[in-house]
Short mmCIF file of C-alpha atoms and ligand atoms in Angstrom, two decimals:
data_model
loop_
_atom_site.label_atom_id
_atom_site.label_comp_id
_atom_site.label_asym_id
_atom_site.label_seq_id
_atom_site.Cartn_x
_atom_site.Cartn_y
_atom_site.Cartn_z
CA MET A 433 116.68 -43.89 15.81
CA THR A 434 119.35 -41.65 16.51
CA ARG A 435 118.94 -38.23 18.64
CA ASP A 436 119.84 -36.34 15.34
CA ALA A 437 117.18 -37.75 13.37
CA GLN A 438 114.77 -36.75 16.23
CA ARG A 439 116.13 -33.47 16.19
CA MET A 440 115.26 -33.25 12.27
CA ILE A 441 111.84 -34.36 12.42
CA PHE A 442 111.47 -30.76 13.89
CA GLU A 443 113.29 -29.34 10.96
CA ARG A 444 111.44 -30.75 8.32
CA PHE A 445 108.52 -28.43 9.72
CA GLY A 446 110.44 -25.34 10.45
CA ILE A 447 110.73 -25.58 13.90
CA THR A 448 114.20 -25.14 15.72
CA PRO A 449 114.37 -26.83 19.28
CA ILE A 450 115.24 -24.75 22.23
CA ILE A 451 117.65 -25.32 24.91
CA ASN A 452 115.44 -25.97 28.00
CA ALA A 453 116.99 -24.57 31.17
CA TYR A 454 114.01 -23.80 32.91
CA GLY A 455 112.65 -27.42 34.25
CA THR A 456 109.77 -29.48 33.16
CA ASN A 457 107.27 -26.92 31.93
CA THR A 458 104.63 -28.14 29.65
CA ARG A 459 104.74 -25.04 27.64
CA LEU A 460 108.52 -26.06 26.66
CA SER A 461 107.60 -29.51 26.16
CA ALA A 462 109.53 -30.58 29.25
CA GLY A 463 112.47 -32.74 28.68
CA PRO A 464 113.80 -35.17 26.38
CA LEU A 465 112.88 -38.67 27.14
CA SER A 466 115.49 -41.38 27.93
CA ASP A 467 115.95 -43.79 24.78
CA GLU A 468 114.40 -46.62 26.95
CA VAL A 469 111.11 -44.53 27.34
CA ALA A 470 110.87 -43.37 23.63
CA ASP A 471 111.66 -46.34 22.55
CA ALA A 472 109.00 -48.02 24.68
CA MET A 473 106.86 -45.51 23.23
CA ARG A 474 107.73 -46.56 19.79
CA GLU A 475 107.23 -50.19 19.99
CA ALA A 476 103.81 -49.72 22.07
CA ALA A 477 102.32 -48.21 18.57
CA THR A 478 103.14 -50.98 16.60
CA ALA A 479 100.46 -52.85 17.78
CA SER A 480 96.88 -52.96 19.14
CA VAL A 481 96.03 -54.09 22.29
CA ASP A 482 92.73 -53.88 24.60
CA ILE A 483 92.99 -50.63 26.25
CA LEU A 484 91.23 -52.21 29.41
CA ASP A 485 94.28 -54.54 29.80
CA LEU A 486 96.45 -51.75 29.32
CA GLN A 487 95.15 -49.83 32.31
CA ALA A 488 95.09 -53.07 34.37
CA ALA A 489 98.82 -53.57 33.80
CA ALA A 490 99.28 -50.07 35.05
CA CYS A 491 97.33 -51.02 37.95
CA ARG A 492 99.54 -53.81 38.47
CA GLU A 493 102.73 -51.57 38.02
CA ILE A 494 101.26 -48.25 40.06
CA THR A 495 100.23 -50.43 43.33
CA HIS A 496 103.34 -51.93 42.98
CA ALA A 497 104.92 -48.22 43.11
CA THR A 498 102.70 -46.37 45.32
CA GLY A 499 101.41 -48.87 47.55
CA ALA A 500 97.94 -47.65 47.00
CA GLU A 501 94.91 -50.26 46.09
CA ALA A 502 94.79 -49.14 42.71
CA GLY A 503 95.89 -46.65 39.86
CA PHE A 504 95.80 -45.96 35.97
CA VAL A 505 97.93 -43.94 33.81
CA THR A 506 96.00 -40.60 32.96
CA SER A 507 97.21 -37.77 30.31
CA GLY A 508 98.47 -35.63 32.88
CA ALA A 509 98.31 -34.80 36.66
CA SER A 510 95.31 -32.10 35.68
CA ALA A 511 93.93 -34.99 33.80
CA ALA A 512 94.03 -37.02 37.34
CA LEU A 513 92.79 -34.45 38.98
CA LEU A 514 89.53 -34.02 36.95
CA LEU A 515 89.20 -37.74 36.80
CA ALA A 516 89.77 -37.81 40.74
CA ALA A 517 86.66 -35.26 40.89
CA ALA A 518 84.26 -37.26 39.05
CA ALA A 519 85.15 -40.14 40.98
CA CYS A 520 84.09 -38.56 44.22
CA LEU A 521 81.14 -37.06 42.59
CA THR A 522 79.34 -40.03 40.94
CA ARG A 523 81.63 -43.37 43.26
CA LEU A 524 79.99 -45.87 41.45
CA ASP A 525 76.39 -44.79 40.31
CA ALA A 526 76.24 -44.98 36.38
CA GLY A 527 73.75 -42.63 36.31
CA ALA A 528 75.48 -40.00 38.19
CA MET A 529 78.16 -40.70 35.68
CA ASN A 530 76.23 -40.11 32.63
CA ARG A 531 75.14 -36.79 34.23
CA LEU A 532 78.13 -34.73 34.45
CA PRO A 533 78.94 -32.51 34.69
CA MET A 534 75.91 -31.81 36.13
CA THR A 535 74.98 -33.29 39.62
CA ARG A 536 71.41 -34.07 40.86
CA GLU A 537 72.47 -34.95 44.44
CA GLY A 538 73.79 -31.53 45.60
CA ARG A 539 76.90 -32.94 46.77
CA CYS A 540 79.52 -31.30 44.67
CA GLU A 541 81.67 -29.10 46.66
CA PHE A 542 85.31 -29.52 46.98
CA LEU A 543 86.93 -27.84 50.11
CA ILE A 544 90.25 -25.99 49.41
CA SER A 545 92.39 -24.04 51.63
CA ARG A 546 92.03 -20.69 50.15
CA SER A 547 96.04 -20.89 50.51
CA GLN A 548 96.42 -23.50 47.80
CA ARG A 549 94.17 -22.15 45.09
CA ASN A 550 95.90 -22.26 42.00
CA MET A 551 95.74 -22.38 38.37
CA TYR A 552 95.39 -26.26 38.27
CA ASP A 553 92.11 -26.65 40.56
CA ARG A 554 89.89 -25.89 37.62
CA ALA A 555 90.18 -29.11 36.84
CA ILE A 556 88.10 -29.77 39.74
CA GLU A 557 85.10 -27.68 38.67
CA THR A 558 85.31 -29.13 34.52
CA ALA A 559 84.15 -32.20 35.94
CA GLY A 560 81.29 -30.26 37.54
CA GLY A 561 82.31 -30.27 41.09
CA ARG A 562 82.41 -26.24 42.68
CA LEU A 563 85.50 -25.05 45.06
CA VAL A 564 84.61 -23.76 48.66
CA ASP A 565 87.52 -21.94 49.74
CA VAL A 566 88.33 -22.67 53.46
CA GLY A 567 90.42 -20.22 55.84
CA ILE A 568 92.18 -17.02 55.70
CA PRO A 569 96.19 -17.26 54.64
CA ASP A 570 97.18 -14.87 56.74
CA ARG A 571 100.76 -16.46 56.89
CA VAL A 572 100.45 -15.51 52.48
CA SER A 573 99.47 -12.30 52.91
CA GLY A 574 101.95 -11.07 55.70
CA ALA A 575 98.93 -9.64 57.57
CA GLY A 576 99.70 -12.66 60.31
CA VAL A 577 100.67 -16.18 61.60
CA ARG A 578 97.49 -18.02 60.57
CA ASP A 579 96.64 -20.32 57.90
CA ALA A 580 93.33 -22.59 57.26
CA SER A 581 92.84 -25.34 60.29
CA ALA A 582 91.65 -28.64 60.20
CA ALA A 583 89.24 -27.18 62.66
CA GLU A 584 87.54 -25.21 60.20
CA PHE A 585 87.69 -27.70 57.42
CA ALA A 586 85.78 -29.56 59.98
CA ASP A 587 83.49 -26.93 60.34
CA ALA A 588 83.02 -26.52 56.43
CA ILE A 589 81.89 -29.66 55.50
CA THR A 590 78.25 -29.78 54.75
CA PRO A 591 75.58 -32.32 53.05
CA ARG A 592 77.12 -30.92 49.55
CA THR A 593 80.60 -31.36 49.99
CA ALA A 594 81.81 -34.07 47.82
CA GLY A 595 85.37 -34.48 48.92
CA ILE A 596 88.73 -32.04 49.88
CA LEU A 597 91.11 -30.95 47.55
CA HIS A 598 94.95 -30.90 49.24
CA VAL A 599 97.80 -29.53 46.98
CA ALA A 600 100.47 -31.44 48.24
CA GLN A 601 103.97 -28.75 49.49
CA PRO A 602 106.27 -29.69 52.15
CA HIS A 603 104.91 -26.87 54.27
CA ALA A 604 101.18 -27.22 53.01
CA GLU A 605 98.49 -25.75 55.71
CA PRO A 606 96.69 -27.65 57.17
CA PRO A 607 99.20 -30.65 56.96
CA LEU A 608 97.43 -33.57 55.01
CA PRO A 609 97.37 -36.11 58.00
CA GLU A 610 95.32 -33.47 59.64
CA ILE A 611 93.10 -32.91 56.88
CA THR A 612 92.48 -36.67 56.13
CA ALA A 613 92.16 -37.16 59.90
CA VAL A 614 88.94 -34.74 59.67
CA ALA A 615 87.97 -36.08 56.21
CA ARG A 616 87.98 -39.89 57.49
CA GLU A 617 85.44 -38.74 60.80
CA ALA A 618 83.30 -37.28 58.24
CA GLY A 619 83.41 -39.84 55.13
CA ILE A 620 84.56 -37.40 52.73
CA PRO A 621 87.18 -38.58 50.37
CA VAL A 622 90.23 -36.83 50.21
CA ILE A 623 92.38 -35.59 46.43
CA VAL A 624 95.95 -35.03 46.42
CA ASP A 625 97.48 -32.68 44.15
CA ALA A 626 101.12 -34.28 43.74
CA ALA A 627 101.74 -33.45 40.41
CA ALA A 628 105.46 -31.73 41.06
CA GLN A 629 105.86 -33.55 44.56
CA LEU A 630 108.82 -36.29 42.87
CA PRO A 631 111.28 -36.38 43.79
CA PRO A 632 111.99 -37.33 46.53
CA ALA A 633 110.21 -40.74 45.66
CA GLU A 634 109.26 -41.76 49.02
CA ASN A 635 106.59 -38.86 48.20
CA LEU A 636 105.07 -41.85 45.86
CA ARG A 637 104.05 -43.73 48.99
CA ARG A 638 103.51 -40.86 51.65
CA PHE A 639 100.22 -39.18 50.44
CA PHE A 640 98.45 -42.76 51.20
CA GLU A 641 100.24 -43.54 54.11
CA GLN A 642 98.85 -39.96 55.05
CA GLY A 643 95.27 -41.30 54.18
CA ALA A 644 94.91 -39.74 50.91
CA ASP A 645 91.85 -41.15 48.79
CA LEU A 646 93.05 -40.37 45.68
CA VAL A 647 96.80 -38.79 44.40
CA ALA A 648 97.49 -37.24 41.23
CA PHE A 649 101.17 -37.17 39.81
CA SER A 650 102.70 -35.51 36.91
CA GLY A 651 104.06 -38.16 34.37
CA GLY A 652 105.94 -35.67 32.59
CA LYS A 653 107.99 -33.93 35.17
CA ALA A 654 110.44 -35.75 37.19
CA ILE A 655 109.31 -39.04 36.65
CA GLY A 656 110.43 -38.63 33.09
CA GLY A 657 108.03 -40.16 31.06
CA PRO A 658 105.98 -38.65 28.44
CA GLN A 659 105.03 -35.05 28.87
CA ALA A 660 101.08 -35.97 28.15
CA SER A 661 101.09 -38.52 31.01
CA GLY A 662 100.13 -38.82 34.50
CA ILE A 663 98.81 -41.09 37.14
CA LEU A 664 95.49 -41.59 39.60
CA ALA A 665 96.34 -43.68 42.50
CA GLY A 666 94.01 -44.38 45.50
CA ARG A 667 91.25 -46.68 46.97
CA GLY A 668 90.11 -49.22 44.58
CA PRO A 669 85.95 -48.01 43.77
CA LEU A 670 87.20 -44.27 43.28
CA VAL A 671 89.91 -45.39 40.95
CA ALA A 672 87.74 -47.67 39.08
CA ALA A 673 84.84 -44.84 38.93
CA GLY A 674 87.64 -42.47 37.87
CA LEU A 675 88.73 -45.10 35.18
CA ALA A 676 85.12 -45.84 34.21
CA GLN A 677 84.59 -42.17 33.18
CA MET A 678 87.75 -42.05 30.77
CA LEU A 679 87.52 -45.29 29.05
CA ASP A 680 85.92 -45.18 25.86
CA LEU A 681 82.61 -47.30 26.48
CA ASP A 682 81.77 -47.83 22.84
CA LEU A 683 80.66 -51.64 22.94
CA PRO A 684 77.82 -53.85 23.70
CA ALA A 685 77.35 -53.26 27.59
CA GLY A 686 77.36 -56.97 27.58
CA GLN A 687 80.78 -57.38 26.36
CA PHE A 688 82.32 -55.42 28.90
CA ARG A 689 84.17 -57.39 31.90
CA ALA A 690 85.62 -55.69 34.95
CA PRO A 691 89.43 -57.00 35.37
CA ALA A 692 90.05 -58.08 38.53
CA GLU A 693 92.35 -54.83 38.87
CA PHE A 694 88.87 -52.66 39.02
CA SER A 695 86.15 -55.42 40.15
CA ALA A 696 84.63 -52.62 41.73
CA LEU A 697 82.95 -51.78 38.24
CA SER A 698 81.33 -55.10 38.71
CA GLN A 699 78.97 -52.73 41.14
CA LEU A 700 77.88 -50.53 38.47
CA ALA A 701 74.01 -51.27 38.28
CA PHE A 702 74.06 -50.34 34.40
CA PHE A 703 76.40 -49.69 31.81
CA PRO A 704 77.26 -46.55 31.81
CA ARG A 705 77.97 -44.02 28.60
CA THR A 706 81.41 -42.92 27.50
CA GLY A 707 82.17 -40.34 30.18
CA ILE A 708 83.38 -36.77 31.38
CA GLY A 709 87.21 -37.82 31.19
CA ARG A 710 86.62 -38.93 27.58
CA SER A 711 88.56 -35.44 26.62
CA CYS A 712 91.31 -36.85 28.80
CA LYS A 713 92.20 -39.95 27.07
CA VAL A 714 95.81 -41.35 26.83
CA GLY A 715 97.20 -43.94 24.06
CA ARG A 716 99.15 -46.74 24.54
CA GLU A 717 102.34 -45.14 23.60
CA GLU A 718 101.55 -42.65 26.77
CA VAL A 719 100.49 -45.52 29.22
CA MET A 720 103.79 -48.08 27.87
CA GLY A 721 106.36 -44.81 27.93
CA LEU A 722 104.75 -44.05 31.33
CA LEU A 723 105.19 -47.53 32.85
CA VAL A 724 108.64 -47.83 31.49
CA ALA A 725 109.56 -44.02 33.09
CA LEU A 726 107.95 -45.27 36.50
CA ARG A 727 110.20 -48.27 36.71
CA ARG A 728 113.34 -45.67 35.85
CA PHE A 729 112.29 -43.52 38.43
CA THR A 730 112.04 -46.20 41.19
CA ARG A 731 115.18 -48.25 40.79
CA GLU A 732 117.18 -45.07 40.15
CA ASP A 733 118.33 -44.04 43.65
CA ALA A 734 118.17 -40.12 45.00
CA ALA A 735 122.52 -39.95 44.76
CA THR A 736 122.57 -41.77 41.36
CA ARG A 737 119.50 -39.09 40.25
CA ARG A 738 121.78 -36.09 41.55
CA ALA A 739 124.62 -37.18 40.01
CA ARG A 740 123.24 -37.05 36.67
CA TRP A 741 121.90 -33.75 37.31
CA GLN A 742 124.96 -32.29 38.68
CA ALA A 743 126.88 -33.59 35.82
CA ARG A 744 124.91 -31.58 33.09
CA LEU A 745 125.64 -28.86 35.46
CA ASP A 746 128.96 -29.54 35.39
CA ALA A 747 129.39 -29.60 31.78
CA VAL A 748 127.47 -25.99 31.30
CA ARG A 749 129.89 -24.47 34.25
CA ALA A 750 133.15 -25.99 32.76
CA ALA A 751 132.14 -24.39 28.59
CA ALA A 752 130.77 -21.33 30.32
CA GLY A 753 134.09 -20.44 32.44
CA LEU A 754 131.72 -18.05 34.28
CA GLU A 755 131.66 -17.71 37.98
CA PHE A 756 128.29 -19.72 39.07
CA GLU A 757 126.61 -19.86 42.57
CA GLU A 758 125.37 -23.08 43.55
CA GLY A 759 121.77 -23.62 44.79
CA ALA A 760 119.09 -26.23 45.12
CA ALA A 761 115.37 -26.90 44.33
CA GLY A 762 114.76 -30.01 46.48
CA GLU A 763 117.00 -32.83 45.40
CA VAL A 764 117.22 -30.72 42.10
CA PRO A 765 120.84 -28.95 42.07
CA LEU A 766 120.88 -25.57 40.55
CA LEU A 767 122.99 -22.85 38.84
CA LEU A 768 123.16 -19.74 39.94
CA LEU A 769 124.04 -16.74 37.64
CA ARG A 770 124.56 -13.50 39.06
CA VAL A 771 124.44 -11.04 36.26
CA PRO A 772 124.24 -6.94 35.74
CA ASP A 773 120.83 -6.97 34.06
CA ALA A 774 119.12 -10.18 34.49
CA PRO A 775 115.87 -9.36 32.70
CA ALA A 776 117.75 -8.03 29.65
CA MET A 777 120.09 -11.43 29.60
CA GLU A 778 117.36 -13.49 30.05
CA ALA A 779 115.37 -11.99 27.01
CA ARG A 780 118.35 -11.95 25.20
CA LEU A 781 118.90 -15.68 25.80
CA ARG A 782 115.26 -16.24 24.54
CA ALA A 783 115.66 -14.30 21.77
CA GLY A 784 118.94 -16.32 20.53
CA THR A 785 118.80 -18.94 17.93
CA PRO A 786 118.65 -21.87 19.50
CA ALA A 787 116.48 -19.60 22.13
CA VAL A 788 117.45 -20.53 25.65
CA HIS A 789 115.05 -20.76 28.15
CA VAL A 790 116.33 -20.30 31.80
CA ASN A 791 114.42 -20.39 35.10
CA PRO A 792 113.35 -16.82 35.53
CA ALA A 793 112.26 -17.23 39.44
CA ARG A 794 114.90 -15.13 40.40
CA LEU A 795 115.38 -12.33 37.92
CA ARG A 796 114.24 -9.24 40.33
CA GLU A 797 117.54 -10.35 42.66
CA GLY A 798 119.50 -10.57 39.02
CA ILE A 799 120.21 -14.33 39.43
CA LEU A 800 119.47 -16.52 36.46
CA THR A 801 118.36 -19.97 37.38
CA ILE A 802 119.64 -23.13 35.06
CA ASN A 803 118.11 -26.03 36.07
CA PRO A 804 119.47 -29.61 34.85
CA ILE A 805 116.17 -31.26 34.75
CA SER A 806 115.02 -30.86 31.20
CA LEU A 807 118.23 -30.40 29.89
CA HIS A 808 119.82 -32.73 27.35
CA GLU A 809 123.25 -33.63 27.94
CA ARG A 810 124.24 -32.63 24.11
CA ASP A 811 123.36 -28.95 24.93
CA CYS A 812 124.76 -28.66 28.26
CA ALA A 813 128.10 -27.23 26.29
CA ARG A 814 126.19 -25.06 23.84
CA LEU A 815 124.42 -23.86 27.13
CA GLY A 816 127.74 -22.48 28.41
CA GLU A 817 128.96 -20.97 25.31
CA LEU A 818 125.73 -19.04 24.80
CA LEU A 819 125.53 -17.88 28.59
CA ARG A 820 129.50 -17.02 28.21
CA ALA A 821 128.28 -14.92 25.15
CA ALA A 822 125.17 -13.48 26.04
CA LEU A 823 126.87 -11.72 29.25
CA ALA A 824 129.53 -10.32 26.67
CA ASP A 825 126.80 -9.22 24.83
C1 PLP B 1523 102.35 -29.64 36.93
C2 PLP B 1523 101.48 -29.26 37.83
C3 PLP B 1523 99.93 -30.07 37.40
C4 PLP B 1523 99.51 -30.31 36.08
O1 PLP B 1523 100.32 -31.08 35.38
P1 PLP B 1523 100.27 -32.08 33.94
O2 PLP B 1523 100.73 -33.60 34.24
O3 PLP B 1523 101.31 -31.30 33.36
O4 PLP B 1523 98.73 -31.99 33.93
C5 PLP B 1523 99.21 -29.84 38.70
N1 PLP B 1523 99.01 -29.10 39.61
C6 PLP B 1523 100.44 -28.83 40.04
C7 PLP B 1523 100.78 -28.70 41.50
C8 PLP B 1523 101.62 -28.69 38.98
O5 PLP B 1523 102.45 -28.51 39.54
#
């Protein structure tokens, strides 16, 4: 299928595509897929497979890329967090799986540093968990210099604690290795939300090396996979417990065979019902699209990736003929445009046809931020012209 044909599918339904210079936001459907990933999804759609076989293949691919014991493809990082929480709540107890989101044993609490609370953490509660905040984030409020400490986590662990949620950030407090040390001592699993921690590609392995038991990655962000894809990876038995709660288990119990990749499933005392994660189902198209994207992501070195993003920014700059400043968000290069009335210009760009979405993070400083990660090559020159026109208005 040509790019123009892909654009026409939207126009056939009266939808005008936007120019996405904001980023990988779900709200803006993130970036265009590479042809290779889009082709993989299209091809996958033309045959039927056993989804368990597909997830076993995904497990082999994900363990190779991450160094984790096991993994599977989810419908996003949020789904991965929900399934991770479900896995910590039930382990390989089929009765507990059948009861979620109700928990009988009282072991349903997840500790989280108060400074790491965020809108995605309700996935933990959706599974039946209860979040318990730890520490006082003085360094965030500006009242002081401290944040939650590992000792405060150790102190907060009770017989009700089912796990710890750590939201990965370069400056997350307490640092993950300190959290996993406390958790290991208490025999409690640590879930890491690493949804947006790629690149750098090293982060595919880093959190496992630092002792995480389960890690959630988004597939629709920098990996370049389908928007509704993600990864849950980690310790074999926990990953298997999470997978069991996402699969469609509508089959006679005797027909179910645990594949070697998820051998822990053979420990289930009986065959559970379709679980709480059924609402997060993922299709073969997303699984294959994500696996192809993951291979591309792990094979591309950081310099090539950066050059690809920089070329898009160079094309915007050339077409705009404006003075930009350069910025960066981790490995992602950015263009910063300082304008007299940034909020008004951002609104003008958004109201145009096509609508242009720039990153508004620095609007208050009078800066529009152009992020190349979800920007299609074909839109770069047009974006430059629209920026120049909007500034002249
Ligand atoms: C984007 C994001 C998520 C959700 O990822 P999806 O793949 O869109 O479900 C979760 N947590 C954090 C920190 C994120 O940035």
